[in-house]
PDB file of C-alpha atoms in Angstrom:
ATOM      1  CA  UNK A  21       0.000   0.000   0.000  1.00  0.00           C
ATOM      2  CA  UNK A  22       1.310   3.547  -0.564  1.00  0.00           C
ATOM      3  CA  UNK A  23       1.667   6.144   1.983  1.00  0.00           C
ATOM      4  CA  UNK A  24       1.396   9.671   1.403  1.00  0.00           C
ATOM      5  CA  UNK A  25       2.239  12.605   3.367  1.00  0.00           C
ATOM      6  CA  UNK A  26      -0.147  14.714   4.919  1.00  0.00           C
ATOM      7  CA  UNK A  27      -0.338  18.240   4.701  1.00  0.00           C
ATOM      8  CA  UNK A  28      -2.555  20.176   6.637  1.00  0.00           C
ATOM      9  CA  UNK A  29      -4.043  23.938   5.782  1.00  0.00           C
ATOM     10  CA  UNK A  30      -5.955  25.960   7.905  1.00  0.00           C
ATOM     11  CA  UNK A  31      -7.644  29.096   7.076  1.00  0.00           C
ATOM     12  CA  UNK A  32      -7.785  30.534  10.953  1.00  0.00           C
ATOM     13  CA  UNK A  33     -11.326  29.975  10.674  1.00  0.00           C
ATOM     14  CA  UNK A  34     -12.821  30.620  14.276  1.00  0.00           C
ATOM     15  CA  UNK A  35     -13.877  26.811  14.629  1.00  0.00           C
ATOM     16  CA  UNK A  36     -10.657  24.971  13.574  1.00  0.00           C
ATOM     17  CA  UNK A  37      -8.895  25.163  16.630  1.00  0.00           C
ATOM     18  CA  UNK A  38     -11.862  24.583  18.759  1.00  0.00           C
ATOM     19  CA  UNK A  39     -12.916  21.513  17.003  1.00  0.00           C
ATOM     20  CA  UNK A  40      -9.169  20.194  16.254  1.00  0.00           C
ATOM     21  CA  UNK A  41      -9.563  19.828  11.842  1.00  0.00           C
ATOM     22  CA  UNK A  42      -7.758  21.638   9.175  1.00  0.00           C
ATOM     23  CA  UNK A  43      -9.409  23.240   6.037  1.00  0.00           C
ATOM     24  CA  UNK A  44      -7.432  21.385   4.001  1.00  0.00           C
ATOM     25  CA  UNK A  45      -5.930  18.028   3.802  1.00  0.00           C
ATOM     26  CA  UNK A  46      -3.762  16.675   0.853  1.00  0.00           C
ATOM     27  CA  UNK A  47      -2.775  13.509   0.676  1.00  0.00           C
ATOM     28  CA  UNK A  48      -0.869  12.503  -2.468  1.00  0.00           C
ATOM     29  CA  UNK A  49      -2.916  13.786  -5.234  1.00  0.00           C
ATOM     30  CA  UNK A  50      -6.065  14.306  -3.145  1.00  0.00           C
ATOM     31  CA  UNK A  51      -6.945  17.224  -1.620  1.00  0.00           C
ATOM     32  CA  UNK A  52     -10.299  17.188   0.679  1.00  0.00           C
ATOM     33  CA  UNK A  53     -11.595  20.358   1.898  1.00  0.00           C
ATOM     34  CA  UNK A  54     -13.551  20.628   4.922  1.00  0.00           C
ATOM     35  CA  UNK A  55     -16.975  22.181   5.225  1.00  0.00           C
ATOM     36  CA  UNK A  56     -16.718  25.361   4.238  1.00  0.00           C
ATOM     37  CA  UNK A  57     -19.331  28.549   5.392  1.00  0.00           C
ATOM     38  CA  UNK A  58     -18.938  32.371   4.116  1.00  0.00           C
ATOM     39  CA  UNK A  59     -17.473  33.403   7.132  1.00  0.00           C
ATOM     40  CA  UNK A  60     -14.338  30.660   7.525  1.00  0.00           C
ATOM     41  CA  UNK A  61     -11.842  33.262   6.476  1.00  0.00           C
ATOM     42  CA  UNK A  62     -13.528  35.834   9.279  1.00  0.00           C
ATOM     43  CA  UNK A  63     -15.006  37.545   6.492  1.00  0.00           C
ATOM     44  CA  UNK A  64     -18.526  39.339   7.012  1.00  0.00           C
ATOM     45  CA  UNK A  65     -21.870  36.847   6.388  1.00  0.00           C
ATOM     46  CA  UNK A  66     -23.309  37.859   2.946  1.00  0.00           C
ATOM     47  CA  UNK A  67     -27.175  37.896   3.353  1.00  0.00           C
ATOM     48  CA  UNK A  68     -28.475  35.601   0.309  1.00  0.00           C
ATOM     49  CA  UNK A  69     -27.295  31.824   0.191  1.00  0.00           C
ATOM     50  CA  UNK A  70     -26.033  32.266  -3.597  1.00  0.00           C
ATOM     51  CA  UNK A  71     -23.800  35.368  -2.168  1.00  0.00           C
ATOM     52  CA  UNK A  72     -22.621  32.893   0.596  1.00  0.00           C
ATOM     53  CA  UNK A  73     -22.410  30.264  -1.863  1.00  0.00           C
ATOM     54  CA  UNK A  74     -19.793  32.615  -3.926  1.00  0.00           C
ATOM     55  CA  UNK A  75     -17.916  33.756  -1.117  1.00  0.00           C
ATOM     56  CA  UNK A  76     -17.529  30.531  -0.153  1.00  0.00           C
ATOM     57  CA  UNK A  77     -16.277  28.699  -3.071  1.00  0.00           C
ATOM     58  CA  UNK A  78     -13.617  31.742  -3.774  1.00  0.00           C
ATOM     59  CA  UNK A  79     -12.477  31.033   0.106  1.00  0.00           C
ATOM     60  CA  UNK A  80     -12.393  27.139  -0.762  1.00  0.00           C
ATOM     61  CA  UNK A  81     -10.701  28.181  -4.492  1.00  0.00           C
ATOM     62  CA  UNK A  82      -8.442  30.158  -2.205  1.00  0.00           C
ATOM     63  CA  UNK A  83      -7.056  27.265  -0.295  1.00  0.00           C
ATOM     64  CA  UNK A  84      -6.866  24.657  -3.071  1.00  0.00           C
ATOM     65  CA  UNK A  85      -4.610  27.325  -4.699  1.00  0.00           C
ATOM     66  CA  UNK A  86      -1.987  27.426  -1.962  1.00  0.00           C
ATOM     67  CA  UNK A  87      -2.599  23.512  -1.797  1.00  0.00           C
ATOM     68  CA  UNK A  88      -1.469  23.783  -5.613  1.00  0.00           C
ATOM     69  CA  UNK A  89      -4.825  22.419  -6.566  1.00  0.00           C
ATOM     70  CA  UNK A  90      -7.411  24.706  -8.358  1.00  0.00           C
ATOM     71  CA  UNK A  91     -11.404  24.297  -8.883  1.00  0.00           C
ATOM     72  CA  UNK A  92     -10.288  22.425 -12.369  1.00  0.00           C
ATOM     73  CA  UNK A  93      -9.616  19.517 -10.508  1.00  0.00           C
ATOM     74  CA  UNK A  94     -12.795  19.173  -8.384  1.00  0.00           C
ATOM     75  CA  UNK A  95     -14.291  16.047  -8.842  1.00  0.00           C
ATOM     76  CA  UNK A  96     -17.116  16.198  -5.771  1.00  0.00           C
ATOM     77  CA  UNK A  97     -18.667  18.996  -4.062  1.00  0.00           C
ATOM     78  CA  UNK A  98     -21.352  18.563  -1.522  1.00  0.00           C
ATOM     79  CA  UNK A  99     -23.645  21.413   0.011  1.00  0.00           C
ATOM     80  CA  UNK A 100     -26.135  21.457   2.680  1.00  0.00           C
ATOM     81  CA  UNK A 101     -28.159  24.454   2.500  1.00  0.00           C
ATOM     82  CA  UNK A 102     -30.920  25.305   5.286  1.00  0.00           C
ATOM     83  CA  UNK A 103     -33.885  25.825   3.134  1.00  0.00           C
ATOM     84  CA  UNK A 104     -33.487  23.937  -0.481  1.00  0.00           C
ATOM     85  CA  UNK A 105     -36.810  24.722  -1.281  1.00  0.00           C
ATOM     86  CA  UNK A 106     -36.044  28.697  -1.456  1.00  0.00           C
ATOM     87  CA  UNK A 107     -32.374  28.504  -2.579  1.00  0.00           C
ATOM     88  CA  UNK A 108     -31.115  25.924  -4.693  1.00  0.00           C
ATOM     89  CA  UNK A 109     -32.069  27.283  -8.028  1.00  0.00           C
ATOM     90  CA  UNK A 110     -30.133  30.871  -6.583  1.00  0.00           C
ATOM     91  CA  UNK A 111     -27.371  28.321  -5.639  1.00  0.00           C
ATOM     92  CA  UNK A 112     -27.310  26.167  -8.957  1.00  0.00           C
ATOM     93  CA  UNK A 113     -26.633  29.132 -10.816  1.00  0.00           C
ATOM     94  CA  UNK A 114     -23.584  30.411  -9.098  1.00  0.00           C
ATOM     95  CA  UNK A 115     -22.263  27.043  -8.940  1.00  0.00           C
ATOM     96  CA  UNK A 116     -23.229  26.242 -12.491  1.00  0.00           C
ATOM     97  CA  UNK A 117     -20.877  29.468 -12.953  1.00  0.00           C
ATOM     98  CA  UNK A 118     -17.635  27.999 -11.450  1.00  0.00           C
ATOM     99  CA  UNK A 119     -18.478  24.287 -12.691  1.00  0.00           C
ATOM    100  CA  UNK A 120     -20.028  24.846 -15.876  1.00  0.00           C
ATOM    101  CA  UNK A 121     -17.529  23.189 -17.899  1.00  0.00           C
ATOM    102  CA  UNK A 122     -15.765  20.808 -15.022  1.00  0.00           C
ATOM    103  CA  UNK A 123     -18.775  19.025 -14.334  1.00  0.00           C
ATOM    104  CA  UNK A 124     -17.799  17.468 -10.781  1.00  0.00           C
ATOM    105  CA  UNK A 125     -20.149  15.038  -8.922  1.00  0.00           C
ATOM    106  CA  UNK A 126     -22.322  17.249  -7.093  1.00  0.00           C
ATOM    107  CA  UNK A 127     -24.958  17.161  -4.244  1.00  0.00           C
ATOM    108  CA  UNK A 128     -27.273  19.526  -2.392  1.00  0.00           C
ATOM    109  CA  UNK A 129     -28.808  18.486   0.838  1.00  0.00           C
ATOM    110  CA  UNK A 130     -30.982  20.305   2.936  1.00  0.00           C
ATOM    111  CA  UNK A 131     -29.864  20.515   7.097  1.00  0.00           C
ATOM    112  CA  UNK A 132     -31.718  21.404   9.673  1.00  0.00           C
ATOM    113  CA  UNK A 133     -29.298  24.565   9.971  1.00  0.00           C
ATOM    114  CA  UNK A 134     -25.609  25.494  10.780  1.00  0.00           C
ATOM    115  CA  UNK A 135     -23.749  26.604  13.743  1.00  0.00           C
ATOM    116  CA  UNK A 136     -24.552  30.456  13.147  1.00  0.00           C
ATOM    117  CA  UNK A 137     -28.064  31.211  12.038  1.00  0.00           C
ATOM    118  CA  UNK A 138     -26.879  33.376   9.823  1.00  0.00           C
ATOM    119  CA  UNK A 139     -25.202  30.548   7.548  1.00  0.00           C
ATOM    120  CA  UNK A 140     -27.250  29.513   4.807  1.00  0.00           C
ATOM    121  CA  UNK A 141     -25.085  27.357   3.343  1.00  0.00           C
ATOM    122  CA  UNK A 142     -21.792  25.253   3.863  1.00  0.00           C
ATOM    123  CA  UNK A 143     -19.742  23.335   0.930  1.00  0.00           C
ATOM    124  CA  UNK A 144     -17.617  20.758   1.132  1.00  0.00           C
ATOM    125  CA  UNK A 145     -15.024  19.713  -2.148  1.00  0.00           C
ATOM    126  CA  UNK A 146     -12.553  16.993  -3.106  1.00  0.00           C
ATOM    127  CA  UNK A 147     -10.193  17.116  -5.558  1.00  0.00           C
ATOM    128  CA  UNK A 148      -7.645  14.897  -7.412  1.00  0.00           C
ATOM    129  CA  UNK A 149      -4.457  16.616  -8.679  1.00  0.00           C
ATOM    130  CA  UNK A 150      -4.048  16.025 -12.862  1.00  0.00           C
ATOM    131  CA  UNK A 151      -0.311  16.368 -12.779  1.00  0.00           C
ATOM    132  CA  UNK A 152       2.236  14.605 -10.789  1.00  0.00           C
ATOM    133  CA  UNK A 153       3.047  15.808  -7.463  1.00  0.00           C
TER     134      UNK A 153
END
């Protein structure tokens, strides 16, 4: 079996520390990032769940980057939203923006809600590196 190094990225997120994860794990050519809300980065909540759901992909874009992955090699994302019903056609379409022409595995769930109210949304993303590493 192979073994591949770990490396670990935070993003000084307010919950890393207190939880004990990292916002980004790469092992070999993998690189899993953790659940991901609009305000990981300590940036202000945007009020609409596609505005969170932009701000959050450009933190998560933001980390793959200095993981030396970008959103071109997302194969998976996963997003729980609080209220499907009302936002995933507002989410599909910023999504559809970034993904349009990647076309990762993708799935929306609806949660009963996040750890601030004022999260609408949190994304989760895996990606596999296309070159070797």
């Amino acid at each position: 079996m192979t073994e591949y190094p770990r490396t670990k990225i935070a993003s000084g997120g307010p919950y890393e520390d207190v939880v004990g994860y990292s916002r980004v794990v790469v092992a070999g050519p993998l690189a899993f990032v953790a659940g991901t809300t609009a305000s990981s980065d300590g940036s202000p909540i945007p009020e609409t769940c596609g505005e969170q759901a932009r701000q959050t992909v450009e933190i998560m874009r933001k980390k793959l980057s200095q993981a030396g992955f970008s959103l071109d090699e997302v194969v998976r994302v996963r997003m729980f939203v609080v209220d499907i019903k009302r936002d995933w056609q507002e989410v599909s379409k910023v999504m559809n923006e970034y993904f349009a022409d990647i076309r990762p595995v993708m799935t929306m769930v609806q949660v009963a809600g996040l750890i601030d109210d004022a999260m609408l949304i949190e994304i989760e993303m895996d990606a596999v590196c296309h070159s070797s590493k």
